[in-house]
Tab-separated table of C-alpha atoms (C1' of nucleotides) in Angstrom:
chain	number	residue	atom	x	y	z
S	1164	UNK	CA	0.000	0.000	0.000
S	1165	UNK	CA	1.745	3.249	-1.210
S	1166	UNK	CA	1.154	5.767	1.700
S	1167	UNK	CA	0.178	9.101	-0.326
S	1168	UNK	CA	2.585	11.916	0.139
S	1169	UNK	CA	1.867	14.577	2.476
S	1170	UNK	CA	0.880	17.185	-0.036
S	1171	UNK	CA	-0.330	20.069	1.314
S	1172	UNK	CA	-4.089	20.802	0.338
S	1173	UNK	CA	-6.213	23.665	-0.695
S	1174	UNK	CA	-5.854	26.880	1.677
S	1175	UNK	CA	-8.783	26.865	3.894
S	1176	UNK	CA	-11.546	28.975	2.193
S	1177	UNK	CA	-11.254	31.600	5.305
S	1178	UNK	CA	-9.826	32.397	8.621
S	1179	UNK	CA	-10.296	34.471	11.593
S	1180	UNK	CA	-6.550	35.211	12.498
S	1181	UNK	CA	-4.565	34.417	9.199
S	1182	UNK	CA	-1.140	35.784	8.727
S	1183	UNK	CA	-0.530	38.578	6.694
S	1184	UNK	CA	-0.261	37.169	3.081
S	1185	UNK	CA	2.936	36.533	2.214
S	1186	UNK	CA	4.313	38.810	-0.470
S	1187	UNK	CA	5.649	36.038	-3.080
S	1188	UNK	CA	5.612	38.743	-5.674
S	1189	UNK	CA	8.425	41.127	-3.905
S	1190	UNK	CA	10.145	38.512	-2.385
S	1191	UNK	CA	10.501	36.988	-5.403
S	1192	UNK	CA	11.852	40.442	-7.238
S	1193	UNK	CA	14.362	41.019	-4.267
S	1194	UNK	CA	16.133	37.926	-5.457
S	1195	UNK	CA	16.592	38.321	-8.736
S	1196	UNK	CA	16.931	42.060	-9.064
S	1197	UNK	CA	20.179	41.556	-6.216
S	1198	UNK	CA	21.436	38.684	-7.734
S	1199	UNK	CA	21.738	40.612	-11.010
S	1200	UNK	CA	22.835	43.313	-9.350
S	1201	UNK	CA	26.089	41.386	-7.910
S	1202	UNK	CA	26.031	39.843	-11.118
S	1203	UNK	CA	27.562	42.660	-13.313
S	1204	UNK	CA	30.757	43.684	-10.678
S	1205	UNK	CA	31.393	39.087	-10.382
S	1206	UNK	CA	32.150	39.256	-14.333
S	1207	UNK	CA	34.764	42.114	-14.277
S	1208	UNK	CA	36.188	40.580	-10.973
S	1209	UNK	CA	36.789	37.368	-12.149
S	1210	UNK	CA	38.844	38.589	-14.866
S	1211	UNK	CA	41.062	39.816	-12.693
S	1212	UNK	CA	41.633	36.923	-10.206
S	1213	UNK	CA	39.343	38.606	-7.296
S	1214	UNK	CA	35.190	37.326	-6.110
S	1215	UNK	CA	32.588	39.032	-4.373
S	1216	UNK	CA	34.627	39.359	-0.999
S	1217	UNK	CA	37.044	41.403	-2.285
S	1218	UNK	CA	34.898	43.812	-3.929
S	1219	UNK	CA	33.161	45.090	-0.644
S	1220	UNK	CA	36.512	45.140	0.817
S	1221	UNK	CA	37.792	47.408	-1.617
S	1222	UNK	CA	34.791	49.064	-1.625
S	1223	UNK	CA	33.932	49.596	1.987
S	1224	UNK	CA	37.566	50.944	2.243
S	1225	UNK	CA	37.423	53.405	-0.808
S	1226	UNK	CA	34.382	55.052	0.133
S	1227	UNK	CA	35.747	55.100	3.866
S	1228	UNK	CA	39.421	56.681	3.468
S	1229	UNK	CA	41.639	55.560	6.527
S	1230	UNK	CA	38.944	53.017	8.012
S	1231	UNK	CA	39.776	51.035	10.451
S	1232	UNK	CA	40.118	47.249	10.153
S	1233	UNK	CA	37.967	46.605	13.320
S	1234	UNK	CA	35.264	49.275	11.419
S	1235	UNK	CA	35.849	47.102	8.306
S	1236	UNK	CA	35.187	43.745	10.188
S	1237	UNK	CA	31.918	45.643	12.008
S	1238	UNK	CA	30.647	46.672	8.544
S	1239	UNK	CA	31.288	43.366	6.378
S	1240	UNK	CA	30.816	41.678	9.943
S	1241	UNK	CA	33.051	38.198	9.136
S	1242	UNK	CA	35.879	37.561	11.293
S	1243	UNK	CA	39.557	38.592	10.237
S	1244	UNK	CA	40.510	35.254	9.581
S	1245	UNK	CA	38.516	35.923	6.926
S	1246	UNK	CA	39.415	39.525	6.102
S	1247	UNK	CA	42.782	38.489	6.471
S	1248	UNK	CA	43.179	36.673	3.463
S	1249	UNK	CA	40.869	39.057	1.010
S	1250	UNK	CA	42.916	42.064	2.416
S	1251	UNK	CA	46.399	40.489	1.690
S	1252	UNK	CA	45.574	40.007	-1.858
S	1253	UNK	CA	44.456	43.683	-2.468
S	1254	UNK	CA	47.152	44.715	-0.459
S	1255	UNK	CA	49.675	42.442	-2.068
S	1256	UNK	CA	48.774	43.596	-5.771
S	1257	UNK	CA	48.325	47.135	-4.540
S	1258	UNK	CA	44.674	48.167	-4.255
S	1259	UNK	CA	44.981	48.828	-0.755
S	1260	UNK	CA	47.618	50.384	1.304
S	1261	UNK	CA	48.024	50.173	5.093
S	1262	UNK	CA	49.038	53.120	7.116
S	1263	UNK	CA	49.587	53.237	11.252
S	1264	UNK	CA	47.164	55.420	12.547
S	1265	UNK	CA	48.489	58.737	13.778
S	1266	UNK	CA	47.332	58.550	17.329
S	1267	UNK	CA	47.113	54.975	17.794
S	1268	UNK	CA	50.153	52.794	16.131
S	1269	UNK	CA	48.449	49.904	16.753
S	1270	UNK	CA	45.813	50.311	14.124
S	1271	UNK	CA	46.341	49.910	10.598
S	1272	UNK	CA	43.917	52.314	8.909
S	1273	UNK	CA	43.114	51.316	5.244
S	1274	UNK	CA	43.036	53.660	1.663
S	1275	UNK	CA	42.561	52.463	-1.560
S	1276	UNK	CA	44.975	53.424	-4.230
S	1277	UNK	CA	44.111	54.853	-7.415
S	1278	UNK	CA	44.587	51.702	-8.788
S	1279	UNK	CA	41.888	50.334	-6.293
S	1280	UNK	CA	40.315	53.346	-7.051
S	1281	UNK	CA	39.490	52.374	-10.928
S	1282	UNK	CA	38.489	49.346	-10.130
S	1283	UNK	CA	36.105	50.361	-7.798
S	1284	UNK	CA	34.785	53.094	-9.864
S	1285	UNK	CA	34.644	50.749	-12.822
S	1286	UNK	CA	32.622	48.261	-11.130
S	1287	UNK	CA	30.131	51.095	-9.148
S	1288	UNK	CA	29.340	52.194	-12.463
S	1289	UNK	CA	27.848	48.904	-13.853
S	1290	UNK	CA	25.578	49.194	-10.907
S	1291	UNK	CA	25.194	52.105	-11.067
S	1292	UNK	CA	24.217	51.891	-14.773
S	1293	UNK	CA	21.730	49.123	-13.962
S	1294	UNK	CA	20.364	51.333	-11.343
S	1295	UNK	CA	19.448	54.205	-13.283
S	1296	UNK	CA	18.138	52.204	-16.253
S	1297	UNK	CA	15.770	50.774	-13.294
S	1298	UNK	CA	14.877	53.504	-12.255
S	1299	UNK	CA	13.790	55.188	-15.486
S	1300	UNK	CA	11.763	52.657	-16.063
S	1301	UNK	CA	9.903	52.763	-12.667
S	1302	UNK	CA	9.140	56.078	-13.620
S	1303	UNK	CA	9.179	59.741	-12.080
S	1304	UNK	CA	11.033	59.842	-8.723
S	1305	UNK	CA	11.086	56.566	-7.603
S	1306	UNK	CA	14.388	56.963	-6.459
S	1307	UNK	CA	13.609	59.291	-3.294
S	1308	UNK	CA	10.699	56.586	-1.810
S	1309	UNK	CA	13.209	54.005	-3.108
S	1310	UNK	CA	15.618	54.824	-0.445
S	1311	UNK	CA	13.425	55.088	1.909
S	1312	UNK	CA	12.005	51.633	1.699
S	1313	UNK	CA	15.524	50.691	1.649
S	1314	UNK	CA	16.461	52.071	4.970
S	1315	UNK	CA	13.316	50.543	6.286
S	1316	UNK	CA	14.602	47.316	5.325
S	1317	UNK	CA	17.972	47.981	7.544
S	1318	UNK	CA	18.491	47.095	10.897
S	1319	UNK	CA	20.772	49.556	13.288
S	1320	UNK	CA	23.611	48.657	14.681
S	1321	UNK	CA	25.092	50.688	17.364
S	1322	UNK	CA	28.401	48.771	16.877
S	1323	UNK	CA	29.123	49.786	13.223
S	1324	UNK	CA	30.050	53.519	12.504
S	1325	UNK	CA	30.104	52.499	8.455
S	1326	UNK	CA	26.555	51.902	8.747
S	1327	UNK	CA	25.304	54.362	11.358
S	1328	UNK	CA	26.943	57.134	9.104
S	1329	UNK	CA	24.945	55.484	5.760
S	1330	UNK	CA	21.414	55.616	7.592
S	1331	UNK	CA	22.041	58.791	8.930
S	1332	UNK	CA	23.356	60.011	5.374
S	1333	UNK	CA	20.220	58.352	3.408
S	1334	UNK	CA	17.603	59.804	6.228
S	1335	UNK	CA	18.922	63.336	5.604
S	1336	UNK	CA	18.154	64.355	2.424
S	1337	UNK	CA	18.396	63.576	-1.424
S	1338	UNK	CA	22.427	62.927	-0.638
S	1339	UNK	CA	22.543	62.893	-4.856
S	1340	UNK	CA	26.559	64.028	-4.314
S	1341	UNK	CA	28.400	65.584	-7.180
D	286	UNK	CA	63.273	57.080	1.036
D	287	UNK	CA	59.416	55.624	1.627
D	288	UNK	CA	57.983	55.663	-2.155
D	289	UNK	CA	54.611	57.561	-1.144
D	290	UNK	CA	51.516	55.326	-1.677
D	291	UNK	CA	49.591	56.269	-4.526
D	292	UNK	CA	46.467	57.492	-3.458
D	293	UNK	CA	43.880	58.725	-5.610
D	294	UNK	CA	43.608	62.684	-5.105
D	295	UNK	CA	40.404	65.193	-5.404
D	296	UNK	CA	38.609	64.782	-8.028
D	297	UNK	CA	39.391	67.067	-10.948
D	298	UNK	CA	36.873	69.643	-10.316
D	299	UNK	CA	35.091	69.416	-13.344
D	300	UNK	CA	35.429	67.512	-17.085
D	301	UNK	CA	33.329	67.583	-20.039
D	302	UNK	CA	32.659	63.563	-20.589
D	303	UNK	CA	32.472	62.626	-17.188
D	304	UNK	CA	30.636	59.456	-16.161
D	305	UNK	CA	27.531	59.290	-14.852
D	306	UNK	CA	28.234	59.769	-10.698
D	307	UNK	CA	28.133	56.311	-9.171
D	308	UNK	CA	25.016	56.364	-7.078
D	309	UNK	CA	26.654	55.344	-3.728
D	310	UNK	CA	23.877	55.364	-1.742
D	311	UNK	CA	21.758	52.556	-3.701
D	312	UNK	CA	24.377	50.380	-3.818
D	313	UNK	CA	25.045	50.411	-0.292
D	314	UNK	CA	21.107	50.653	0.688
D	315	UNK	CA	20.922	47.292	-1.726
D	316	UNK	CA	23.421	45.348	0.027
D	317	UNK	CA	22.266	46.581	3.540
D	318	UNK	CA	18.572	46.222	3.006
D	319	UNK	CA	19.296	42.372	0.982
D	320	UNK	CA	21.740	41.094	4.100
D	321	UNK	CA	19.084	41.463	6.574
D	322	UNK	CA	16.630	40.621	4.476
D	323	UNK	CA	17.927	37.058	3.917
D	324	UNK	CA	19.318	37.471	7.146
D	325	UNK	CA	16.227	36.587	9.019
D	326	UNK	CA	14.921	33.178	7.233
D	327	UNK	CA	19.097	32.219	8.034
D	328	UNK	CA	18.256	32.550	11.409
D	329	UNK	CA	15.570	30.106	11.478
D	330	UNK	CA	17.279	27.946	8.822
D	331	UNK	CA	20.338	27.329	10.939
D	332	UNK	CA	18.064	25.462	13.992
D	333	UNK	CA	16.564	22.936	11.045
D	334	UNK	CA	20.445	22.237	10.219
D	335	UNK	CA	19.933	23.963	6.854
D	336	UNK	CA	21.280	27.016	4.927
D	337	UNK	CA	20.179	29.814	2.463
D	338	UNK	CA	20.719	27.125	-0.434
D	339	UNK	CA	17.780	24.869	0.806
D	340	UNK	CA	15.506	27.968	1.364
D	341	UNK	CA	15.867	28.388	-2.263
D	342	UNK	CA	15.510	25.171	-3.386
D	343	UNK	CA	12.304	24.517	-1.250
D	344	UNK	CA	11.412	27.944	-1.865
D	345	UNK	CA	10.882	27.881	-5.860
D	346	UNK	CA	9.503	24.220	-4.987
D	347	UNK	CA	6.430	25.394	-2.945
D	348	UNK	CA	5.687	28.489	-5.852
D	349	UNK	CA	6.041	25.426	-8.557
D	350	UNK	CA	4.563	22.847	-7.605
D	351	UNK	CA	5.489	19.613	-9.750
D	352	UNK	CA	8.754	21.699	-10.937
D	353	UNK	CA	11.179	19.843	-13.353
D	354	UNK	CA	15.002	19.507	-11.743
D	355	UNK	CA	15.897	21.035	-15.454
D	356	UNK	CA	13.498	23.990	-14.404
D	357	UNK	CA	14.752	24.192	-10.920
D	358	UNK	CA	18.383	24.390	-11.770
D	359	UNK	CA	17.808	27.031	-14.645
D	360	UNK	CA	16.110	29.192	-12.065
D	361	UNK	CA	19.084	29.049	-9.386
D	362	UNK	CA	21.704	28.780	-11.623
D	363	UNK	CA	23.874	26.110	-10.061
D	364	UNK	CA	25.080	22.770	-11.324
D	365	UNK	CA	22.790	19.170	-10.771
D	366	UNK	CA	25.985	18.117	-8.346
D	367	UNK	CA	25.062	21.360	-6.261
D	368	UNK	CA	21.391	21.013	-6.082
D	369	UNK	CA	21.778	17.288	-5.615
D	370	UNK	CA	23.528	16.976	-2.220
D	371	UNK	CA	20.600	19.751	-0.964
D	372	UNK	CA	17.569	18.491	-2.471
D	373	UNK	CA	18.777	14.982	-1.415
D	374	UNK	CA	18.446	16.039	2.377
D	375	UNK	CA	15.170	17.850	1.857
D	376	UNK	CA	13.758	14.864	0.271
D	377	UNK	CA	15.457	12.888	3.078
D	378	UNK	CA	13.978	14.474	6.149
D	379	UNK	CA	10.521	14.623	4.321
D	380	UNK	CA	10.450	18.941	3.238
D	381	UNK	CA	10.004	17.798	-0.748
D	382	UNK	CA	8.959	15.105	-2.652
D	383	UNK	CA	9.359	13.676	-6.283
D	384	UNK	CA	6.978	12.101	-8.191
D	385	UNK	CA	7.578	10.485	-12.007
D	386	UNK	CA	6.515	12.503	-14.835
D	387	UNK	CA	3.185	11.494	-15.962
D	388	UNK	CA	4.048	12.227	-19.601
D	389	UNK	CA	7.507	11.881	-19.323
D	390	UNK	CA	8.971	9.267	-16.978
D	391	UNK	CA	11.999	10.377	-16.565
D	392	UNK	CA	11.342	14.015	-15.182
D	393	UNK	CA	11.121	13.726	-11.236
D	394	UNK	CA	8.539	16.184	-10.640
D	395	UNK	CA	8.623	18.485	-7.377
D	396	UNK	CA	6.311	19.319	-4.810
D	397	UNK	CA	6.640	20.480	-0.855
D	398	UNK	CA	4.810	18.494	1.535
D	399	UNK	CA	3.033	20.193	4.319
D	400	UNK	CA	5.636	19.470	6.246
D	401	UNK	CA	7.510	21.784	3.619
D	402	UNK	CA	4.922	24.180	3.356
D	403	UNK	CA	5.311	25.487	6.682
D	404	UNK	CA	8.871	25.632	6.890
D	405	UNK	CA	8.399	27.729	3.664
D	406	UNK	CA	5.189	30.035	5.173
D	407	UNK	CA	7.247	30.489	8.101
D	408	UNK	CA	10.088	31.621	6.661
D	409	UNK	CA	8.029	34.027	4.019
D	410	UNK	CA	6.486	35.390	6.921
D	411	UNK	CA	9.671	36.731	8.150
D	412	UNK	CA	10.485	38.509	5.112
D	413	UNK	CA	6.776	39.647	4.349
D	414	UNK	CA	7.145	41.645	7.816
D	415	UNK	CA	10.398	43.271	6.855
D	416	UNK	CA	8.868	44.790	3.786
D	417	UNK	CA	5.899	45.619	5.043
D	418	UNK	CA	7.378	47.740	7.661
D	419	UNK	CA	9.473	49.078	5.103
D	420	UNK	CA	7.034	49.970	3.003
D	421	UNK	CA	5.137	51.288	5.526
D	422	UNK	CA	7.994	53.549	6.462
D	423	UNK	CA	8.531	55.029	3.133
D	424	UNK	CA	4.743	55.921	2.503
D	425	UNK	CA	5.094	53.559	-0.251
D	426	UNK	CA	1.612	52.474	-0.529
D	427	UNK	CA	1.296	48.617	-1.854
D	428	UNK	CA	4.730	49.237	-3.504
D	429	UNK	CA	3.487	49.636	-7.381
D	430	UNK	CA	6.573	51.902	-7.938
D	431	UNK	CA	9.116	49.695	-5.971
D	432	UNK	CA	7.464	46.692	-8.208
D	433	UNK	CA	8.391	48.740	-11.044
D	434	UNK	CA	12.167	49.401	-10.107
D	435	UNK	CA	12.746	45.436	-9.123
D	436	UNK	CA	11.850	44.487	-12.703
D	437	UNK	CA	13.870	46.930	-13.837
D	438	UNK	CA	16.903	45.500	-12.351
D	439	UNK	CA	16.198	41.935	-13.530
D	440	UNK	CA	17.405	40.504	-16.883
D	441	UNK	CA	15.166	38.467	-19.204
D	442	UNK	CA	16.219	34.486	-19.626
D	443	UNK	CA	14.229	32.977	-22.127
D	444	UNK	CA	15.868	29.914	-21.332
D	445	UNK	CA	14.056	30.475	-17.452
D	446	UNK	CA	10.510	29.736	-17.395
D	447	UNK	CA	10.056	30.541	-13.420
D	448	UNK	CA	11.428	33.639	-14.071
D	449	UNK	CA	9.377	34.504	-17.008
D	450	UNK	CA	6.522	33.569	-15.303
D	451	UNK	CA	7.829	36.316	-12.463
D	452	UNK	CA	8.567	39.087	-14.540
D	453	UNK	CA	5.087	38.131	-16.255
D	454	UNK	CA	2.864	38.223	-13.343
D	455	UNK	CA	4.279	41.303	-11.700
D	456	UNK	CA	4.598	42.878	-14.943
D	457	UNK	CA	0.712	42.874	-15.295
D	458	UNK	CA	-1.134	43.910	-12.518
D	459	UNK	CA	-0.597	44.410	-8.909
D	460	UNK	CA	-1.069	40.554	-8.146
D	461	UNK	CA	-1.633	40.488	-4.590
D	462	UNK	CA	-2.933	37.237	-4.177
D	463	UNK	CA	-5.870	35.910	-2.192
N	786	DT	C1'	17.500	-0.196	-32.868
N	787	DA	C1'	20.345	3.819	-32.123
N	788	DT	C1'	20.542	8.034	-30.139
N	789	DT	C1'	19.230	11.667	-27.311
N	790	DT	C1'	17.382	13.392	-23.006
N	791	DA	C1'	16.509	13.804	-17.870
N	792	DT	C1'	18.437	12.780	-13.974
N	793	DG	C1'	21.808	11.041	-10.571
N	794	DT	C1'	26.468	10.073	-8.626
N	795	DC	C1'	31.551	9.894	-7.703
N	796	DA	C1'	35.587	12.643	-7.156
N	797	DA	C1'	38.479	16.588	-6.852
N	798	DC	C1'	38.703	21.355	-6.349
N	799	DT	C1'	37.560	26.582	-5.203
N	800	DA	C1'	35.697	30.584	-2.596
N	801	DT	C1'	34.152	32.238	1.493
N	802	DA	C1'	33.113	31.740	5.760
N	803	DT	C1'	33.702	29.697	10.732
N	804	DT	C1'	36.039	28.538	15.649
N	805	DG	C1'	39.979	28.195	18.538
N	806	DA	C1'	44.614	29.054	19.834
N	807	DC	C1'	48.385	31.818	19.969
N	808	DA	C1'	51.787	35.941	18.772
N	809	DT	C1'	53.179	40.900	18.596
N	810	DA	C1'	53.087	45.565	19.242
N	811	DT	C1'	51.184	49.318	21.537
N	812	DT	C1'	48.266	51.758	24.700
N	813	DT	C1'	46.175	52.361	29.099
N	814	DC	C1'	45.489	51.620	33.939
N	815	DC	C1'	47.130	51.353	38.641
P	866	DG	C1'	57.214	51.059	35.642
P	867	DG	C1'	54.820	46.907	35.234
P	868	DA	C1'	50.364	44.586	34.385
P	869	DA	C1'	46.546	44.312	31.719
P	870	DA	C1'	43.856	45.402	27.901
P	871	DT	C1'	43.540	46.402	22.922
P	872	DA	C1'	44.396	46.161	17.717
P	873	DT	C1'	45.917	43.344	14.615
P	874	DG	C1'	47.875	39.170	12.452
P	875	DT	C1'	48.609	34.143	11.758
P	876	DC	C1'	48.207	28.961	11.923
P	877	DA	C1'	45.145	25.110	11.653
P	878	DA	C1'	40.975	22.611	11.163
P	879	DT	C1'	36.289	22.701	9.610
P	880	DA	C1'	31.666	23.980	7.140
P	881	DT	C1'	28.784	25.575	3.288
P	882	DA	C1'	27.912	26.272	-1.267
P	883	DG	C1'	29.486	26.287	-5.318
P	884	DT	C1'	32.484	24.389	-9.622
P	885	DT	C1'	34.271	20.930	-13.554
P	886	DG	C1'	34.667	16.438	-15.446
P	887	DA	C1'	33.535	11.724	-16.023
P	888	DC	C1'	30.407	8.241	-16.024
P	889	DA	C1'	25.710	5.592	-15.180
P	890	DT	C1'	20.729	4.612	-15.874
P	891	DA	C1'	16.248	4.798	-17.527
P	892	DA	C1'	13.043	6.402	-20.679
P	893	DA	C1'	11.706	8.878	-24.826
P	894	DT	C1'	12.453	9.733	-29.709
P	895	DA	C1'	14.312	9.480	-34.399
DNA sequence: TATTTATGTCAACTATATTGACATATTTCC
DNA sequence: GGAAATATGTCAATATAGTTGACATAAATA
């Protein structure tokens, strides 16, 4: 005797205290839209020997000049074991420089060089690009409720300065610099 | 005598062909707002022993039911061998079943159990909340506009009938089911 | 019947992350 | 001044999620 699989059914017809309904449709679009997003920056990266990881390294460090590693590790929050060896590359092949901090020689504060600094830029502007053909097509000044659904998304934490500065940035005003 | 690092310096204060500024904010509100948004379901996952990659799986199985493995790995992009060892345990510990092909023998067609199902409602739910509060917070009504932008980011694959179904559905009306 | 298709499996490897232990230099506290 | 705390780095083992390549099986199709 086959025992039937344990399909689910029909939803019941009605209910007092459902759940909000889920929304398939957005959830759905959040996935695709950010893995095509990522997926523009992973093709010029591989070409040059680097993934994912190292991008929001060099990224997180260009857009912060003389960040801190323990900011870096807050922001990206992995451990520096895992840092460790993303950082050595860009530092080894001379996106990144180190520099002891000025007060504290302990610290190792973190710049991009212009080198990292094309890269960076070169990749930003594919998502950028993507961005702005997205938004055109979402039509007039989606871009202002845009980021603020966006920040509503975000959870704060107290313990990362990169991100407190962000919210606080994006809450302001239209931030749309240079 | 220390070479001086080559960091980038100010930006030339103006130039006829510039490129388009990099929006900086978007891309860092993306990758924000998309961490904690998959952030939560990994939470939950981790207690059932599983990861993002069976969310996925068992996600795009509940929204398909009887999905072809050829349909399932065009919509996640990853190799049989990768889907295999996870599907394997969700079939094993009773999230997903496969049943023969009625036309076609060989397909193993897909379906979540009930079982399934409310691993997959639960986890939905989670991510439903985050964007309504979101949503809520940017006076973004049902999210028409936002709907707009998300397909906007997302390239066409003919070759992907989940996601032409997707970019379909959302493309049409405003689809909030039930 | 021969070939193609849909799926599965074995094996080796890569990228990115983890935990735990320990090392070094520097700052801060008493 | 010495002890303790802090910032960073490194070694080693492990986990997750992916890859490529080779090969196997059953069922459909030419």
């Amino acid at each position: 005797m086959g025992q039937s699989p344990d399909l689910p059914g029909e939803r019941p017809p009605f209910s007092a205290a459902a759940p909000a309904a889920p929304l398939w449709d957005l959830i759905e679009l959040l996935f695709f839209a950010y893995r095509d997003f990522v997926g523009d920056p992973d093709h010029v990266l591989e070409k040059f020997g680097f993934g994912r990881a190292h991008h929001r390294v060099l990224h997180f460090v260009y857009r912060n000049p003389g960040l801190k590693v323990a900011d870096l590790l807050a922001v990206l929050r992995i451990t520096k074991q895992s840092l460790g060896r993303v950082l050595k590359q860009l530092v080894d092949e001379g996106y990144i420089v180190q520099r002891a901090g000025p007060s504290d020689r302990r610290q190792r504060l973190l710049f991009a060089t212009s080198k990292g600094e094309s890269l960076v830029l070169r990749l930003a502007g594919l998502q950028t690009d993507r961005i702005r053909r997205a938004l055109g097509a979402a039509g007039a000044g989606e871009g202002a409720q845009l980021r603020r659904f966006l920040r509503g998304m975000i959870d704060q934490d107290e313990d990362d300065p990169v991100l407190k500065t962000i919210l606080q940035a994006s809450g302001t005003a239209e931030t749309e610099e240079r």
